Coordinates of C-alpha atoms and ligand atoms in Angstrom, one line a residue:
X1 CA 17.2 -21.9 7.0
X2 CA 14.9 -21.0 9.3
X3 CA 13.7 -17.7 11.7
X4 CA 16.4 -18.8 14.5
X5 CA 19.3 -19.1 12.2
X6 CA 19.7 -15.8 11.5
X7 CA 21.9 -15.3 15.1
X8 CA 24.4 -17.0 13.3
X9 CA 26.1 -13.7 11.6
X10 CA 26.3 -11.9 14.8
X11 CA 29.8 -11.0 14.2
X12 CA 29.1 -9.3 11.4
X13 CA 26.4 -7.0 13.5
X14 CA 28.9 -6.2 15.7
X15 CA 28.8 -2.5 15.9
X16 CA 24.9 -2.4 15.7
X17 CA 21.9 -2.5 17.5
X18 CA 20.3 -6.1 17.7
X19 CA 17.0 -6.9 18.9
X20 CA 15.2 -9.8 19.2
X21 CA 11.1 -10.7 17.8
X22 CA 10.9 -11.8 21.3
X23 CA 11.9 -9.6 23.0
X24 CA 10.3 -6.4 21.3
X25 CA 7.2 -8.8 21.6
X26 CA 7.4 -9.5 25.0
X27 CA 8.0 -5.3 25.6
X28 CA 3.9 -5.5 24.1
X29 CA 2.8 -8.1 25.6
X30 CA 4.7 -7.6 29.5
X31 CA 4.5 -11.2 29.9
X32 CA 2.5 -12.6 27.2
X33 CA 3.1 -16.3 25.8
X34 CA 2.5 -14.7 22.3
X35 CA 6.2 -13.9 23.0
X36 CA 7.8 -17.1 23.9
X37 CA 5.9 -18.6 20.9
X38 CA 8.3 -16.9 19.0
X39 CA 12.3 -17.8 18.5
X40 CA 14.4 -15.2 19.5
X41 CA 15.5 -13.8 16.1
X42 CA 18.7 -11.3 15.1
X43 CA 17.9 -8.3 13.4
X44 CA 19.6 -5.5 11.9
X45 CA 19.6 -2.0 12.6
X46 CA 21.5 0.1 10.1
X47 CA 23.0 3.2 11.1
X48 CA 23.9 5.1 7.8
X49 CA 20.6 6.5 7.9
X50 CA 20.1 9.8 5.4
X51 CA 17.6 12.1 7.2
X52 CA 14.4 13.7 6.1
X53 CA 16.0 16.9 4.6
X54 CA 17.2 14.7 1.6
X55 CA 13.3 13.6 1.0
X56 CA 11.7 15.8 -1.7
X57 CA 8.1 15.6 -0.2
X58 CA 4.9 17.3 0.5
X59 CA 4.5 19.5 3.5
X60 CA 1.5 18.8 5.8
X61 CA -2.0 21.4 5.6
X62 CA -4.8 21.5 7.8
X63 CA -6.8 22.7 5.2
X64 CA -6.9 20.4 2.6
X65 CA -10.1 18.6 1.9
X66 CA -10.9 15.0 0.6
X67 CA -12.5 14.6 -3.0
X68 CA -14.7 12.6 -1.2
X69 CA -15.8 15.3 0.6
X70 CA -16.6 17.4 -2.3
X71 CA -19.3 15.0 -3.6
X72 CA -20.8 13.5 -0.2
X73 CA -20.1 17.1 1.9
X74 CA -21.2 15.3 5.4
X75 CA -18.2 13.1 5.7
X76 CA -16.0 15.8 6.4
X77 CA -15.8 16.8 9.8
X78 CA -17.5 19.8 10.6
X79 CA -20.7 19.8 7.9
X80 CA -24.1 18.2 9.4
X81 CA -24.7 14.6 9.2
X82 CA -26.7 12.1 11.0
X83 CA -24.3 9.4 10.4
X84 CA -21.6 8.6 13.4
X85 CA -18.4 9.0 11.4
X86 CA -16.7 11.9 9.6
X87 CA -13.3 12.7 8.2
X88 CA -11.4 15.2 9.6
X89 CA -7.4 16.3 8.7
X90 CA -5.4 15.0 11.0
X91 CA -3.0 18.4 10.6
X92 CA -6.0 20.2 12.3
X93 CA -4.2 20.9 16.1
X94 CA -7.2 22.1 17.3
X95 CA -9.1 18.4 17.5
X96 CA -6.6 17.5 19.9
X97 CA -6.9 14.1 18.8
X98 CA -4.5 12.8 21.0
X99 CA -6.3 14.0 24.3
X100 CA -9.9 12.4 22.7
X101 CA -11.2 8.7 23.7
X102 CA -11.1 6.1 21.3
X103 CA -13.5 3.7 19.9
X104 CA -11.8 0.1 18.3
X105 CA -8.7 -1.6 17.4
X106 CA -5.6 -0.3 17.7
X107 CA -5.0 1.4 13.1
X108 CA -8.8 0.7 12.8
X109 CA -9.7 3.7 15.5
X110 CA -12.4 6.0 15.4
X111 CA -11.7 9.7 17.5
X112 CA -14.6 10.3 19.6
X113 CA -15.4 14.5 19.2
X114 CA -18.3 14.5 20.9
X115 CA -22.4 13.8 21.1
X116 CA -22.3 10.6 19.9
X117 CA -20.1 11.4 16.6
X118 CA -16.6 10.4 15.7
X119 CA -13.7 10.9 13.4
X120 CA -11.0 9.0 11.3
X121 CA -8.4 11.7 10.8
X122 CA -6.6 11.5 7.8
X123 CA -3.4 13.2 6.8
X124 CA -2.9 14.0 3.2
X125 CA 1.1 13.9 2.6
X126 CA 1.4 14.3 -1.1
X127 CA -0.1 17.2 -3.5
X128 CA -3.5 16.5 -5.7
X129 CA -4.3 15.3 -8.0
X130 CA -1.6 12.6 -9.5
X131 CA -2.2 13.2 -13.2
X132 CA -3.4 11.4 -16.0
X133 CA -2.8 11.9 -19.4
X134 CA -3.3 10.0 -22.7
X135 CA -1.1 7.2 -23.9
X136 CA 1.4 8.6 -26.8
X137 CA 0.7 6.6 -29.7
X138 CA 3.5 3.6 -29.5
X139 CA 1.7 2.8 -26.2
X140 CA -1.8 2.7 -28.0
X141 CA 0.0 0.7 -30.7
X142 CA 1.7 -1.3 -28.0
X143 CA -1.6 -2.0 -25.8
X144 CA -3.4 -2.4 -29.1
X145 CA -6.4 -0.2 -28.4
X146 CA -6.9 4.0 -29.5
X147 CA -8.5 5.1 -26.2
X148 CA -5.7 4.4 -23.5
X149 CA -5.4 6.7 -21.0
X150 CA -3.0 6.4 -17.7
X151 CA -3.6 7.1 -13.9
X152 CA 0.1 8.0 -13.2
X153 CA 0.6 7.7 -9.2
X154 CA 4.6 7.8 -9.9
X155 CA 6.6 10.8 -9.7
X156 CA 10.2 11.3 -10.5
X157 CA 10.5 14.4 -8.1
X158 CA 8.8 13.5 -4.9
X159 CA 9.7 10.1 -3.2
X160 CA 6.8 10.2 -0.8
X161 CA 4.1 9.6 -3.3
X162 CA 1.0 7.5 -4.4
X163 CA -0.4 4.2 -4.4
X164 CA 1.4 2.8 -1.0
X165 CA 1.3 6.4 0.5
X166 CA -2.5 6.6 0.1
X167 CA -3.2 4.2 2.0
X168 CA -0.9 5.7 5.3
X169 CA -2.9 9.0 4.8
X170 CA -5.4 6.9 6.7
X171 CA -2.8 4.6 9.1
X172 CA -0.3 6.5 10.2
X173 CA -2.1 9.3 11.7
X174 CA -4.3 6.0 13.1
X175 CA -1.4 4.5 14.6
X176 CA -0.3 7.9 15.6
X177 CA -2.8 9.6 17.6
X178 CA -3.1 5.6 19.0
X179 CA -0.3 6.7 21.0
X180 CA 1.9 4.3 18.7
X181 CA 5.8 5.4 17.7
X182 CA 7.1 1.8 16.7
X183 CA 5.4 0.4 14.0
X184 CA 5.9 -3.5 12.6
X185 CA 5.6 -5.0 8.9
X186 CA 6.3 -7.4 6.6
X187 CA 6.7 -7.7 3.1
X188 CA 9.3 -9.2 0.3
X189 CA 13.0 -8.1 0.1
X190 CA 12.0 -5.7 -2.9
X191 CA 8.3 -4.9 -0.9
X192 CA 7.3 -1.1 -2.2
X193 CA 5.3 -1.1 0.8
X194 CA 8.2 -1.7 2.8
X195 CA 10.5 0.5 1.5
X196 CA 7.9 3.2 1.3
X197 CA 6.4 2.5 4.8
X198 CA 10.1 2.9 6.0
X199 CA 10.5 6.9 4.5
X200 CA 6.7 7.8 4.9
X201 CA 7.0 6.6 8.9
X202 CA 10.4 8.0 9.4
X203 CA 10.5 11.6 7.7
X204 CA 7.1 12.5 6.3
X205 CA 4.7 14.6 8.4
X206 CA 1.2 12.7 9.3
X207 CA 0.2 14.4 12.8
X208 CA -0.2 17.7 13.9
X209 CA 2.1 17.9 17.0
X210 CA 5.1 20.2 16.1
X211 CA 8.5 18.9 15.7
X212 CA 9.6 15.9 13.6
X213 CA 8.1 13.3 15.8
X214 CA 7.8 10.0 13.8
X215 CA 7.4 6.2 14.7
X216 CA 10.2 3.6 14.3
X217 CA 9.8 1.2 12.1
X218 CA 10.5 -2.8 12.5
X219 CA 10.2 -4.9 8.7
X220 CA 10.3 -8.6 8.9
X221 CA 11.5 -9.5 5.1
X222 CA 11.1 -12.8 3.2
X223 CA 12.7 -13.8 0.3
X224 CA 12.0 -13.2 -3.3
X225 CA 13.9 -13.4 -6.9
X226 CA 17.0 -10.7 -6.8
X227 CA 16.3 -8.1 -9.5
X228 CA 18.2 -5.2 -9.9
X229 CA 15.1 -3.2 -8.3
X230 CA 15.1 -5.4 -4.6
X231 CA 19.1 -4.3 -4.9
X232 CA 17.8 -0.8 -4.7
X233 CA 15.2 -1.6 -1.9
X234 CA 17.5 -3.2 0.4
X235 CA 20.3 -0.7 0.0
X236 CA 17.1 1.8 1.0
X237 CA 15.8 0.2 3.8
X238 CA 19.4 -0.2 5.2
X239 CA 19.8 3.5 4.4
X240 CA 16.8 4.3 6.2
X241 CA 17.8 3.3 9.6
X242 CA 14.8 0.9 10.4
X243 CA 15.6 -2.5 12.1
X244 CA 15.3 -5.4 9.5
X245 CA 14.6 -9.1 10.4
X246 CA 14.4 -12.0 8.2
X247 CA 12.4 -15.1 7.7
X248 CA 11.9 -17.7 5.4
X249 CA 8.9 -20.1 4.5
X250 CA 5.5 -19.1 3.9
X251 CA 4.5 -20.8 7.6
X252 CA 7.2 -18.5 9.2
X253 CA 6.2 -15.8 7.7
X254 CA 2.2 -16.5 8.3
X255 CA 3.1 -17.0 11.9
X256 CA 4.8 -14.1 12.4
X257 CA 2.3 -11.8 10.8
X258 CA -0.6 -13.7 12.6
X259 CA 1.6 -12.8 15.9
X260 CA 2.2 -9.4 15.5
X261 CA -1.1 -8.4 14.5
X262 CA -2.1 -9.2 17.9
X263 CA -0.3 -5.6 19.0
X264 CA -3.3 -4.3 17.4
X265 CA -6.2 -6.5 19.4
X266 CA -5.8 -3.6 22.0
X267 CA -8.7 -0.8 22.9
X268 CA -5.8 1.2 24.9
X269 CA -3.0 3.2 23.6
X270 CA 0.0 1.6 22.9
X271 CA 3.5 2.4 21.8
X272 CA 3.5 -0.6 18.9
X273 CA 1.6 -1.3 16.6
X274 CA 1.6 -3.3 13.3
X275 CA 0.6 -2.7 9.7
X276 CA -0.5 -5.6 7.3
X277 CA 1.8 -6.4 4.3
X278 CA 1.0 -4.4 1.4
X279 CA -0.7 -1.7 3.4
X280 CA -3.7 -2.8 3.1
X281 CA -6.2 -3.3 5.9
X282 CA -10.2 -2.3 6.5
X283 CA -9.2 1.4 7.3
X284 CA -6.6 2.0 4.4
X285 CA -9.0 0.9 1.7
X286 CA -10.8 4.3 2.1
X287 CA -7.4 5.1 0.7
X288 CA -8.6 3.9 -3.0
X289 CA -12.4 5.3 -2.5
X290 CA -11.0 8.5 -2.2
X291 CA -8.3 7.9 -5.2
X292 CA -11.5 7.3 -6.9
X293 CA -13.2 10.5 -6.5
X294 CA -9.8 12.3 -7.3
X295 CA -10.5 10.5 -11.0
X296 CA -14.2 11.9 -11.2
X297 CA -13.0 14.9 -10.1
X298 CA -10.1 15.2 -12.7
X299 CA -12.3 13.9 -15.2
X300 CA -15.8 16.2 -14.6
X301 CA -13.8 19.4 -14.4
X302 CA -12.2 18.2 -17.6
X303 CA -8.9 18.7 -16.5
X304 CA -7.3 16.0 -17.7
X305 CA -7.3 13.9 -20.7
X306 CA -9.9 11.7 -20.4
X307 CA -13.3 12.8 -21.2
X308 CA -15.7 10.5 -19.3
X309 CA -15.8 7.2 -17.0
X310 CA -13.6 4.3 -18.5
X311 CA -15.3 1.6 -19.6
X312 CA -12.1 -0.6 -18.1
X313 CA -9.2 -0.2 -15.6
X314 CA -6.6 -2.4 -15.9
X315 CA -4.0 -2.9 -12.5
X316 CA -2.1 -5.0 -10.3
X317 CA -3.6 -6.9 -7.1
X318 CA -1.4 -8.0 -4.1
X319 CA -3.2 -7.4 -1.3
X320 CA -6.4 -5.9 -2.8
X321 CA -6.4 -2.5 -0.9
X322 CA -6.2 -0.5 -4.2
X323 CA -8.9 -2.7 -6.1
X324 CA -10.9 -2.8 -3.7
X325 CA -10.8 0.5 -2.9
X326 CA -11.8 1.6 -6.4
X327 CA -14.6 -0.5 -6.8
X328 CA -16.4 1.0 -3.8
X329 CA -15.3 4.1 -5.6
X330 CA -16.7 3.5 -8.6
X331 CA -19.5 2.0 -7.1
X332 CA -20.3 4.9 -5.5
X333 CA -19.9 7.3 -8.4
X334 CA -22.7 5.1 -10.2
X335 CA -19.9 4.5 -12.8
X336 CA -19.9 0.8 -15.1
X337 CA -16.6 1.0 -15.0
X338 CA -15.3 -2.7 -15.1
X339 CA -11.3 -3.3 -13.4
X340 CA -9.5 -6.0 -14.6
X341 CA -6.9 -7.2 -11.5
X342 CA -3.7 -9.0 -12.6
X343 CA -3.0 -11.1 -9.6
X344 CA 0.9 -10.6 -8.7
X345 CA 1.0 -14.6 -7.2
X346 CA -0.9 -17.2 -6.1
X347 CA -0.4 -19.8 -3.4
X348 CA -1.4 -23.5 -2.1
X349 CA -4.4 -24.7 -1.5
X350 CA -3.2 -25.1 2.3
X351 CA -2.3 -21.3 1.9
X352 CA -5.6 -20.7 0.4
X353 CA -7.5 -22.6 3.6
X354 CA -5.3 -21.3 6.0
X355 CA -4.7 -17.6 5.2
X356 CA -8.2 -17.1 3.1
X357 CA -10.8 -20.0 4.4
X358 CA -11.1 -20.5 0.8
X359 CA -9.9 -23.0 -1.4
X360 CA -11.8 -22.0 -4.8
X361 CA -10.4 -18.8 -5.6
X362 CA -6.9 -17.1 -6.2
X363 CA -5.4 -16.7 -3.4
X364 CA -5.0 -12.6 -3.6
X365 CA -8.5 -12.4 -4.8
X366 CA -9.9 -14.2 -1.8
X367 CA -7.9 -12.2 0.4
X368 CA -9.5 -8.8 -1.8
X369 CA -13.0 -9.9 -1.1
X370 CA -12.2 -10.6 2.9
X371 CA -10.7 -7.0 2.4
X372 CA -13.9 -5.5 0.7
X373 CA -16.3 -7.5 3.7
X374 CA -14.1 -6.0 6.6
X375 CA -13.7 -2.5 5.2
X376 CA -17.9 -2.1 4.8
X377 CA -18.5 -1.1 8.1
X378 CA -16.0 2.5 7.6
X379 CA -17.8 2.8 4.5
X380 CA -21.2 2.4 5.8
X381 CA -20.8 4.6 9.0
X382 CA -19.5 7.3 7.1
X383 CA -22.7 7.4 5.5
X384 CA -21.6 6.2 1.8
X385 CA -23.9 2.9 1.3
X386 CA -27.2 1.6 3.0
X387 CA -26.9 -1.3 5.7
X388 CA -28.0 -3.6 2.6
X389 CA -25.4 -3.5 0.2
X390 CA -23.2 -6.2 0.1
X391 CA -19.6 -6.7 -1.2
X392 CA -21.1 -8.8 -4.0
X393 CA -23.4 -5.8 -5.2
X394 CA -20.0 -3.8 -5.4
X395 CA -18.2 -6.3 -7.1
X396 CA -20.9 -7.3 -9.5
X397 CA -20.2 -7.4 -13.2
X398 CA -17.2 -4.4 -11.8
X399 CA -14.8 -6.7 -11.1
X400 CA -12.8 -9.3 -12.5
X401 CA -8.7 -10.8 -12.9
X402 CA -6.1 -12.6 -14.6
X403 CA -4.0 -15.3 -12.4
X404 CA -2.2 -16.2 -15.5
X405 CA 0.2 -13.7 -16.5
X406 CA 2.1 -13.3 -12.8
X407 CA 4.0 -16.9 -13.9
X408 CA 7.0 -17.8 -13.3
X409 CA 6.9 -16.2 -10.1
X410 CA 6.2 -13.7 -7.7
X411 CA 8.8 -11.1 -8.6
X412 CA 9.3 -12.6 -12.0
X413 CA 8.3 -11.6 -15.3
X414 CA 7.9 -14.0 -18.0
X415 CA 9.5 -12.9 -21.1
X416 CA 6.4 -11.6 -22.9
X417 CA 6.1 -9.4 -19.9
X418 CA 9.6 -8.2 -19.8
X419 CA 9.4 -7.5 -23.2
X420 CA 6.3 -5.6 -23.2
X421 CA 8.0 -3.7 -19.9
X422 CA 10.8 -3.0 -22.1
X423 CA 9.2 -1.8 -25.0
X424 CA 6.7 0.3 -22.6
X425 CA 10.0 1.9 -21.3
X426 CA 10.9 3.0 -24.9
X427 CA 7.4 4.7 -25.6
X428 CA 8.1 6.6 -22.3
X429 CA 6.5 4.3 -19.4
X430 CA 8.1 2.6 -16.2
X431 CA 6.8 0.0 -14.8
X432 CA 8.1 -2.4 -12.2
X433 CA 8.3 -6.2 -12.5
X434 CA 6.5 -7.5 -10.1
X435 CA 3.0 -5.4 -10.6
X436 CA 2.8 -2.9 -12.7
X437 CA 4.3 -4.6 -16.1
X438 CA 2.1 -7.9 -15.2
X439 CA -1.1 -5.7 -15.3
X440 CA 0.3 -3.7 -18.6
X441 CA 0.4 -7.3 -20.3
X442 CA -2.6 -8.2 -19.6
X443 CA -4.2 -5.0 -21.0
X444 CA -2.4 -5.7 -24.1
X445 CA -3.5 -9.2 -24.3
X446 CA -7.4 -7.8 -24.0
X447 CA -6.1 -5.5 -26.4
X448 CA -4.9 -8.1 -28.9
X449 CA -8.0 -10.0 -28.5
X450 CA -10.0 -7.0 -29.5
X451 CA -11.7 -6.7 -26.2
X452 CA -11.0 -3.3 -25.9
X453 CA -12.3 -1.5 -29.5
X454 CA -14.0 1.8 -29.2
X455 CA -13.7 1.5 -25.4
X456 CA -12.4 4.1 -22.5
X457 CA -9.4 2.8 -20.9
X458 CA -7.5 3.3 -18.6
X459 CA -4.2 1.4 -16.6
X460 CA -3.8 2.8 -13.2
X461 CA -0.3 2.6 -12.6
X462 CA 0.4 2.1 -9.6
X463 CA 4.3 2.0 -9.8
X464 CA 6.3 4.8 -7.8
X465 CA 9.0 5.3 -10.2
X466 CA 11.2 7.9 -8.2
X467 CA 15.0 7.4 -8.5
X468 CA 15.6 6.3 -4.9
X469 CA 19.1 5.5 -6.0
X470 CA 19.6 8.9 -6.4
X471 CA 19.3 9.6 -2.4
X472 CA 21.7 6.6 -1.4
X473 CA 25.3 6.4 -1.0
X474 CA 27.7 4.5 -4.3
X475 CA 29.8 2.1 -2.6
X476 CA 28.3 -1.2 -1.1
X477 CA 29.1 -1.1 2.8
X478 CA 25.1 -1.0 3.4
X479 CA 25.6 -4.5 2.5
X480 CA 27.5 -5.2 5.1
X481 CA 24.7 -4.6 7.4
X482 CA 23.3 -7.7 6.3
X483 CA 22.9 -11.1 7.3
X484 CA 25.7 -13.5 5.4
X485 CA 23.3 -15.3 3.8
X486 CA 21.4 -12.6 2.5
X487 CA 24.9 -10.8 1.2
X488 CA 25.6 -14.2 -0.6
X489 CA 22.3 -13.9 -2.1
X490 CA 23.0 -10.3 -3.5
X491 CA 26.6 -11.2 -4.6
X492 CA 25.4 -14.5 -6.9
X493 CA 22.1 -12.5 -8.0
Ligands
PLP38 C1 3.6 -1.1 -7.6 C2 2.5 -1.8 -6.9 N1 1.4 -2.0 -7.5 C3 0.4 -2.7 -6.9 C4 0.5 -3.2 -5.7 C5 -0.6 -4.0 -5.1 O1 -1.5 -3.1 -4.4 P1 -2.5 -3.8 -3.4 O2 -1.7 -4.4 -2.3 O3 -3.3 -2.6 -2.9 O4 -3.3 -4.8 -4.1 C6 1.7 -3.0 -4.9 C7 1.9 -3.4 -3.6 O5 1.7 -4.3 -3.0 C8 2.7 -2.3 -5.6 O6 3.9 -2.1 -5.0

C-alpha cells in the first residue's frame, strides 16, 4: 500500500480533522516544490485527548544546574570562559531568549547573549539523578557475572522520564525559543520516541514563557510487528491528540524524513520544525554527555551502588544518540570504560549507501558514527575537547556492538531473548522487546562466555517502563480513529 492510499478510509475520519503532508508542507515552504514532491496523504487527528493534569511529571526550575557543569564550571552560562558557547536553563525568563538573534539551523541553534558568546539553553524536565542500584542476585545469576549494576532511566511514577526525554531537554527548548509550535517526526507504530515526543511536546514544560504554551505535534508512523506494547503506543498517541500519518516502505519513509528535514535548513524563525527519528540529532547527543556525568557524579559522591567506573556498559543502539553520547562522556571523564551496543536492526546495502554512504558497517552503527562527526562541533565550542580530537579517538578501544542478537526482526525477539526478558521480569526487571531485552541478552551471552569475570558492569537501561495504560481510557474506540488497514492490523495481531 503505499503513502497515497491512506485517503481511502476517509469515511471513517469523518468527524476529524484531516490534513494533508502537502499541504502542512506547502504552509513551510509558501510555494516550495519540496511540497508537490510529496502525495497528498490523510492523516488522523484524534480528539480524545487526556490533558497534562493526568501526567505525573516534573515541574520546570531555573535553577537547576548540569552535572556537566559541576566538573567543567565554564559551560554554564554565567561563569568565565573563553570558549563561544555556554549552557544556560532555558526556565531562566530573564535571557529573554526569544527576543535574542540566532546563530544556525533551525533545533541545532545557538542564542546569541552578547560580546561574541552564545548559548544552548536547555530545559531539565525530570528530577536527578535516575538511580542505579545493584543487580539482586537472580539477575547476577541470570547475566552470569557478580558485579552487575543497573542505570535505571525508567520510572513507574513519572511518565515524562529518561532516555528519550534527555535528549528534548536540549530540542525542545531549541525548537522553542526557534519560534517553532508544530513539530514533525517519524518513527515505528510502537516508536518510544514517538509516543514520548507526543506527551513531552504536548504537556511538559520546556520554556520559560508562562502559561501552558506547547508545540503540536505531527508523527509520520511506519509499520512494525504488533506486540502487545505498540497496542499500548498507538492507543497513546491517539489519546494524545497529535495528528498521525502513515507510510509504508523503507523509500517512503526515507523520502519523507529527507523532506521534512528541510523545515529545519532555515536561519529564520519558523513555526515547524522537525525532529529526527529516535531523537537523536548533533544537538541532542549532549543529552548522553551530560547523562554521563550524572554517573560520575552518582558514583564519586558514592551515592549509589557502584563504587568506581565500569569496566563495560552494555545497551541498545537505534539511532546512536545515547551511545554516542556516552562515549564523549566517558571520554571526557578519562574513564576505560568499554560500551557494548546491541544494534536494534540492520538494513540493505542500498539502505546502507543511501541513508549512511557506507556499505561496510551496520547500518545503525554507521549512522552512530555520522552522529558522533556532526555532534563535535557543540562539543568542541563548549570548550570540552581540543580542535584535534577526532571521533575515532573517542571511539577507540571504547566502543563496540552486537548485530546479531536483534534477529528476527526489528521489534522481534528471538526466543532466547524473550526468554531472558521473561525471566529478567521475574528477578524484578522490565525491559521492552525491541531494545532493552536485546542488549540484556547480549550481556548475558558475554556473561556466559566469561568475558565479564571480576569486572564492573553495568546495563544502562534505557527502557521507560511507566504504566501508560494506566492513563488511557478501557474500551477500544481510539481504534476507530485509525486507518482501516491499520485497525485490521491490530484486530489479527
Ligand atoms: C528503550 C529504548 N532504548 C534504546 C533506544 C535507542 O536509543 P538511540 O536512538 O539513542 O540509539 C530507544 C529509541 O530509539 C529506545 O526506545
Amino acid at each position: 500500500m503505499s503513502a497515497a492510499s491512506f485517503q481511502a478510509p476517509l469515511g471513517l475520519l469523518s468527524r476529524r480533522r484531516v490534513l494533508g503532508v502537502g499541504a502542512a508542507m506547502a504552509g513551510a515552504y509558501g510555494t516550495s516544490s519540496v511540497a508537490s514532491l510529496w502525495p497528498e496523504q490523510a492523516g488522523v487527528h484524534a480528539e480524545n485527548f487526556f490533558g497534562a493534569a493526568l501526567l505525573p511529571q516534573f515541574r520546570g526550575d531555573a535553577r537547576v544546574v548540569p552535572a556537566l557543569a559541576e566538573r567543567f564550571p565554564w559551560v554554564q552560562h554565567g561563569e568565565n570562559t573563553r570558549h563561544p558557547l555556554q549552557i544556560a536553563n532555558a526556565f531562566d525568563a530573564s535571557l529573554a531568549l526569544d527576543a535574542r538573534a540566532t546563530e544556525g539551523w533551525l533545533g541545532e541553534r545557538q542564542f546569541l547573549v552578547g560580546r561574541g558568546k552564545a548559548v544552548l539553553p536547555w530545559a531539565p524536565m525530570f528530577e536527578r539523578p535516575s538511580s542505579v542500584v545493584a543487580a539482586n542476585r537472580d539477575l547476577r545469576a541470570l547475566a552470569g557475572t557478580e558485579h552487575l549494576f543497573i542505570k535505571d532511566e525508567g520510572s513507574d511514577h513519572i511518565a515524562i522520564y529518561g532516555n528519550k526525554v534527555r535528549k528534548y531537554e536540549f530540542l525542545m527548548p531549541n525548537l522553542y525559543y526557534g519560534g517553532v509550535r508544530r513539530v514533525y517526526s517519524h518513527g515505528a507504530y510502537g516508536s518510544n520516541h514517538c509516543a514520548h515526543l507526543a506527551l513531552t511536546a504536548r504537556f511538559a514544560q520546556f520554556h520559560a514563557a508562562p502559561g501552558p504554551d506547547g508545540m503540536d505535534v505531527v508523527l509520520n508512523l511506519y509499520p512494525q510487528a504488533i506486540t502487545e506494547n505498540v497496542r499500548v503506543k498507538l492507543r497513546l498517541l491517539a489519546a494524545t491528540g497529535v495528528d498521525l500519518r502513515f507510510l509504508e516502505g523503507d523509500a517512503a519513509v526515507g523520502l519523507s524524513i529527507k523532506l521534512h528535514s528541510q523545515l529545519n535548513k532555515t536561519t529564520q524563525r519558523s513555526t515547524e520544525g522537525f525532529i529526527d527519528p529516535g531523537g537523536s540529532s548533533p544537538l541532542s547527543v549532549l543529552g548522553h554527555v551530560e547523562a554521563a556525568m550524572e554517573l560520575a557524579r552518582q558514583i564519586e559522591s558514592r551515592s549509589c551502588a557502584l563504587d568506581g567506573p565500569p569496566d563495560f556498559v552494555f545497551l541498545p543502539i537505534g539511532t546512536g544518540g545515547t551511545a554516542m553520547g556516552l562515549a564523549v562522556g566517558f571520554y571526557l571523564l578519562g574513564w576505560p570504560t568499554r560500551i557494548v551496543a546491541t544494534c536494534s536492526q540492520d538494513k540493505s546495502v542500498l539502505a546502507r549507501l543511501v541513508v549512511n554512504g557506507d556499505v561496510t558497517e551496520p547500518f545503525d552503527i554507521a549512522h552512530a558514527r555520522h552522529l558522533l562527526a556532526q555532534a563535535m562541533p557543540w562539543i568542541r565550542k563548549l570548550g570540552l575537547v581540543g580542535g584535534n580530537v577526532t571521533p575515532e579517538d573517542i571511539l577507540k578501544d571504547r566502543f563496540s556492538y552486537d548485530n546479531d542478537t536483534w534477529r528476527p526482526a526489528y521489534g522481534k525477539m528471538s526466543a532466547s531473548v524473550a526468554e531472558g526478558a521473561r525471566l529478567a521480569r521475574q528477578a524484578g526487571l522490565v525491559l521492552d522487546g525491541t531494545f532493552s531485552a536485546k542488549s540484556f541478552n547480549t550481556l548475558t551471552r558475554y556473561g556466559e562466555n566469561r568475558l565479564l569475570a571480576g569486572r564492573r558492569v553495568l546495563f544502562w537501561n534505557t527502557y521507560q517502563r511507566f504504566p501508560f495504560e494506566t492513563l488511557l481510557t478501557e474500551n477500544d474506540a481510539w481504534a476507530k480513529d485509525l486507518p482501516a488497514d491499520i485497525q485490521s492490523r491490530l484486530a489479527q495481531a
